[in-house]
Coordinates of C-alpha atoms in Angstrom, one line a residue:
Chain D
D1 CA 283.1 -4.1 160.5
V2 CA 284.3 -6.3 163.1
K3 CA 288.5 -6.7 163.5
V4 CA 290.0 -9.1 165.7
T5 CA 294.1 -9.0 165.0
Q6 CA 296.3 -10.9 165.9
S7 CA 300.1 -9.4 166.1
S8 CA 301.7 -11.9 163.9
R9 CA 301.1 -14.3 161.2
Y10 CA 304.0 -16.5 161.1
L11 CA 306.9 -17.3 164.3
V12 CA 309.5 -18.3 164.9
K13 CA 310.9 -19.3 168.0
R14 CA 313.7 -21.1 170.2
T15 CA 312.9 -24.4 172.8
G16 CA 312.7 -22.5 176.4
E17 CA 312.3 -18.7 175.1
K18 CA 308.9 -16.7 176.8
V19 CA 306.7 -16.6 174.1
F20 CA 303.8 -13.9 174.0
L21 CA 301.2 -13.6 171.5
E22 CA 298.7 -10.3 171.6
C23 CA 294.8 -10.5 170.5
V24 CA 293.3 -7.0 169.6
Q25 CA 289.5 -6.9 169.3
D26 CA 287.5 -3.1 168.4
M27 CA 283.8 -4.6 169.1
D28 CA 284.0 -4.2 173.2
H29 CA 282.9 -6.9 173.4
E30 CA 283.4 -9.5 177.0
N31 CA 284.8 -12.9 176.1
M32 CA 287.9 -13.5 174.3
F33 CA 289.4 -16.3 174.2
W34 CA 292.3 -18.8 173.0
Y35 CA 292.7 -21.8 170.6
R36 CA 295.5 -23.6 169.5
Q37 CA 294.8 -26.1 166.0
D38 CA 296.1 -29.0 165.4
P39 CA 296.0 -31.5 162.6
G40 CA 293.0 -34.2 163.6
L41 CA 293.2 -32.4 166.8
G42 CA 290.9 -30.0 166.0
L43 CA 290.1 -26.4 168.0
R44 CA 291.1 -26.9 171.2
L45 CA 290.3 -24.0 174.0
I46 CA 293.4 -23.1 176.0
Y47 CA 292.0 -20.3 178.5
F48 CA 289.6 -17.5 178.5
S49 CA 288.1 -14.6 179.8
Y50 CA 284.9 -12.8 180.4
D51 CA 285.9 -9.9 181.8
V52 CA 289.4 -8.1 182.5
K53 CA 291.5 -9.3 184.8
M54 CA 289.2 -11.6 184.6
K55 CA 290.5 -15.3 182.6
E56 CA 289.7 -19.1 182.6
K57 CA 291.3 -21.9 182.0
G58 CA 289.6 -24.4 179.4
D59 CA 290.7 -27.4 177.7
I60 CA 294.4 -27.3 177.5
P61 CA 295.7 -24.8 179.8
E62 CA 299.6 -26.2 180.8
G63 CA 302.4 -24.8 180.2
Y64 CA 300.3 -21.6 178.9
S65 CA 298.6 -18.2 180.8
V66 CA 297.2 -15.5 180.0
S67 CA 297.0 -11.7 180.7
R68 CA 293.8 -9.5 180.3
E69 CA 294.4 -5.5 181.5
K70 CA 292.0 -3.9 178.9
K71 CA 289.5 -4.9 178.0
E72 CA 290.3 -5.4 174.0
R73 CA 293.9 -6.7 174.4
F74 CA 294.1 -11.0 175.6
S75 CA 297.9 -12.2 175.6
L76 CA 298.5 -15.5 175.9
I77 CA 301.5 -16.4 177.0
L78 CA 304.1 -19.4 176.8
E79 CA 305.9 -19.0 179.8
S80 CA 309.2 -21.5 177.9
A81 CA 308.3 -22.5 174.4
S82 CA 308.4 -26.1 174.5
T83 CA 308.7 -27.8 170.4
S84 CA 305.0 -29.1 171.3
Q85 CA 303.5 -26.0 171.8
T86 CA 304.7 -25.8 167.3
S87 CA 300.6 -25.2 166.3
M88 CA 298.6 -22.9 165.5
Y89 CA 297.3 -20.2 167.5
L90 CA 293.7 -18.2 166.9
C91 CA 291.7 -15.5 169.0
A92 CA 288.0 -15.1 168.8
S93 CA 285.7 -12.3 170.5
T94 CA 282.2 -12.6 171.6
E95 CA 279.6 -10.5 173.7
G96 CA 277.2 -12.3 176.3
N97 CA 275.9 -15.9 175.7
Y98 CA 275.1 -18.9 172.8
N99 CA 276.7 -15.4 170.2
E100 CA 278.9 -16.1 167.2
Q101 CA 282.0 -15.8 167.8
F102 CA 285.0 -14.0 165.6
F103 CA 288.4 -15.1 165.1
G104 CA 291.6 -13.8 164.7
P105 CA 293.5 -14.4 161.1
G106 CA 295.9 -16.7 163.1
T107 CA 299.3 -16.7 164.6
R108 CA 301.4 -20.0 163.0
L109 CA 304.2 -20.9 165.8
T110 CA 307.3 -22.8 164.8
V111 CA 309.4 -23.6 168.4
L112 CA 313.0 -24.7 167.3
Chain X
G1 CA 277.9 -32.5 178.2
D2 CA 277.4 -30.6 175.2
S3 CA 279.0 -32.0 171.7
V4 CA 278.8 -31.7 168.5
T5 CA 279.9 -34.7 165.5
Q6 CA 280.5 -33.6 162.5
M7 CA 281.1 -35.7 158.9
E8 CA 284.7 -37.2 158.4
G9 CA 286.8 -35.6 155.7
P10 CA 288.5 -35.1 153.2
V11 CA 285.1 -34.9 150.7
T12 CA 286.0 -34.3 147.1
L13 CA 283.7 -33.7 144.8
S14 CA 284.0 -31.9 141.0
E15 CA 282.3 -28.3 140.9
E16 CA 278.8 -28.2 140.6
A17 CA 278.5 -30.8 142.3
F18 CA 275.4 -31.2 145.5
L19 CA 277.3 -31.0 148.9
T20 CA 276.1 -32.4 151.4
I21 CA 278.5 -31.5 155.0
N22 CA 276.1 -33.9 158.2
C23 CA 276.4 -32.4 161.8
T24 CA 274.4 -33.8 164.3
Y25 CA 275.1 -32.1 168.3
T26 CA 274.1 -32.6 172.0
A27 CA 272.7 -30.0 173.8
T28 CA 270.6 -29.5 176.8
G29 CA 267.6 -27.2 175.6
Y30 CA 268.2 -25.1 172.5
P31 CA 271.4 -24.2 171.5
S32 CA 272.1 -21.8 169.0
L33 CA 274.0 -23.7 165.7
F34 CA 276.9 -22.1 163.7
W35 CA 278.7 -23.5 160.9
Y36 CA 281.9 -21.9 160.7
V37 CA 284.2 -22.1 157.4
Q38 CA 288.2 -21.9 157.1
Y39 CA 290.4 -20.7 154.2
P40 CA 294.0 -22.1 153.7
G41 CA 296.1 -20.6 155.5
E42 CA 293.4 -17.9 157.3
G43 CA 291.2 -17.8 160.7
L44 CA 288.0 -19.1 160.9
Q45 CA 284.9 -16.7 159.7
L46 CA 281.0 -17.7 160.2
L47 CA 279.3 -18.2 157.6
L48 CA 276.1 -19.8 158.7
K49 CA 274.1 -19.6 161.6
A50 CA 270.3 -21.0 163.7
T51 CA 269.2 -19.6 166.7
K52 CA 265.7 -21.7 167.7
A53 CA 264.2 -25.1 166.1
D54 CA 263.5 -24.7 162.1
D55 CA 265.2 -21.7 161.8
K56 CA 267.5 -21.9 157.8
G57 CA 270.3 -20.2 158.0
S58 CA 272.0 -19.3 154.8
N59 CA 274.7 -17.1 153.4
K60 CA 277.3 -17.5 150.0
G61 CA 274.7 -20.0 148.4
F62 CA 275.1 -22.2 151.3
E63 CA 272.1 -23.3 153.9
A64 CA 272.0 -25.4 156.9
T65 CA 268.1 -26.4 158.9
Y66 CA 267.6 -26.1 162.9
R67 CA 265.8 -29.6 162.9
K68 CA 265.1 -30.3 166.9
E69 CA 263.6 -33.2 165.9
T70 CA 267.1 -34.8 165.0
T71 CA 269.3 -33.2 166.7
S72 CA 270.3 -32.0 163.3
F73 CA 272.2 -29.4 161.4
H74 CA 273.5 -30.4 157.9
L75 CA 275.2 -27.9 155.4
E76 CA 274.2 -27.9 151.9
K77 CA 274.9 -26.2 148.9
G78 CA 273.5 -27.5 144.9
S79 CA 276.2 -26.4 143.2
V80 CA 279.9 -26.1 144.3
Q81 CA 282.3 -24.1 143.5
V82 CA 286.4 -24.6 143.4
S83 CA 286.4 -21.6 145.5
D84 CA 284.6 -23.5 148.4
S85 CA 287.8 -25.4 148.7
A86 CA 288.2 -24.9 152.9
V87 CA 287.9 -26.3 155.8
Y88 CA 284.1 -26.6 157.6
F89 CA 282.9 -26.5 161.1
C90 CA 279.9 -27.3 162.8
A91 CA 279.8 -25.5 165.5
L92 CA 276.8 -25.4 169.1
S93 CA 276.7 -22.7 172.0
G94 CA 274.3 -23.8 174.7
W95 CA 273.5 -23.2 178.4
S96 CA 276.0 -25.3 179.9
S97 CA 278.7 -23.7 177.6
A98 CA 277.4 -20.4 178.3
S99 CA 279.8 -17.5 176.1
K100 CA 281.9 -21.1 175.1
I101 CA 281.8 -23.0 172.0
I102 CA 281.5 -26.4 171.2
F103 CA 282.8 -27.5 167.8
G104 CA 283.3 -30.6 165.4
S105 CA 285.9 -31.1 164.3
G106 CA 285.9 -29.8 161.2
T107 CA 285.5 -31.7 157.7
R108 CA 288.1 -30.6 154.6
L109 CA 286.4 -29.6 151.4
S110 CA 287.6 -30.2 147.8
I111 CA 286.8 -29.0 144.9
R112 CA 287.9 -29.8 141.4
P113 CA 287.5 -28.4 138.4

């Protein structure tokens, strides 16, 4: 069974902290994605990666960075967390183009 | 660019009612179409998909037919259950989006016993 895991289900951080969200997939997929989900705004793409060490900005990259050192792992980094980054963060992966994405369970991040 | 428009929610139905959630899309070429479901506190799961015109995707009693002529992919279920309460997302992946998926805004469905 395909699996995407995220390092935490719930996370509470303070303003200004550096935050790492980790995502691991076991399907050998080349493409990985980070989204945030907010009420009334749906899913918004933050960053995606189509290969190791490759990254592309999505629709809302400001305040975030990413790292993909290994094919199975894609990390989202909040350099200096702000209260506006309180949200549900979802990781996904897919192989090739025009195919379904597989999602992790999500991390609900609260920044105080 | 590509886009997906789906029915605004929330939708509230009684158990065993018939469900339709409308979804229309704009895309160049022939995109793949998806319905995802998100249960409370969880990530998104693929519910069904269709990859070419007139294909019907089906799963767990839900169905959707890829209609090229009306650019639609409406989700239907003949008899809903309380356990179907969730948020449903229509989505597409097409020529201009490649590996990315374009999601609709989601429709929250509540089923009362």
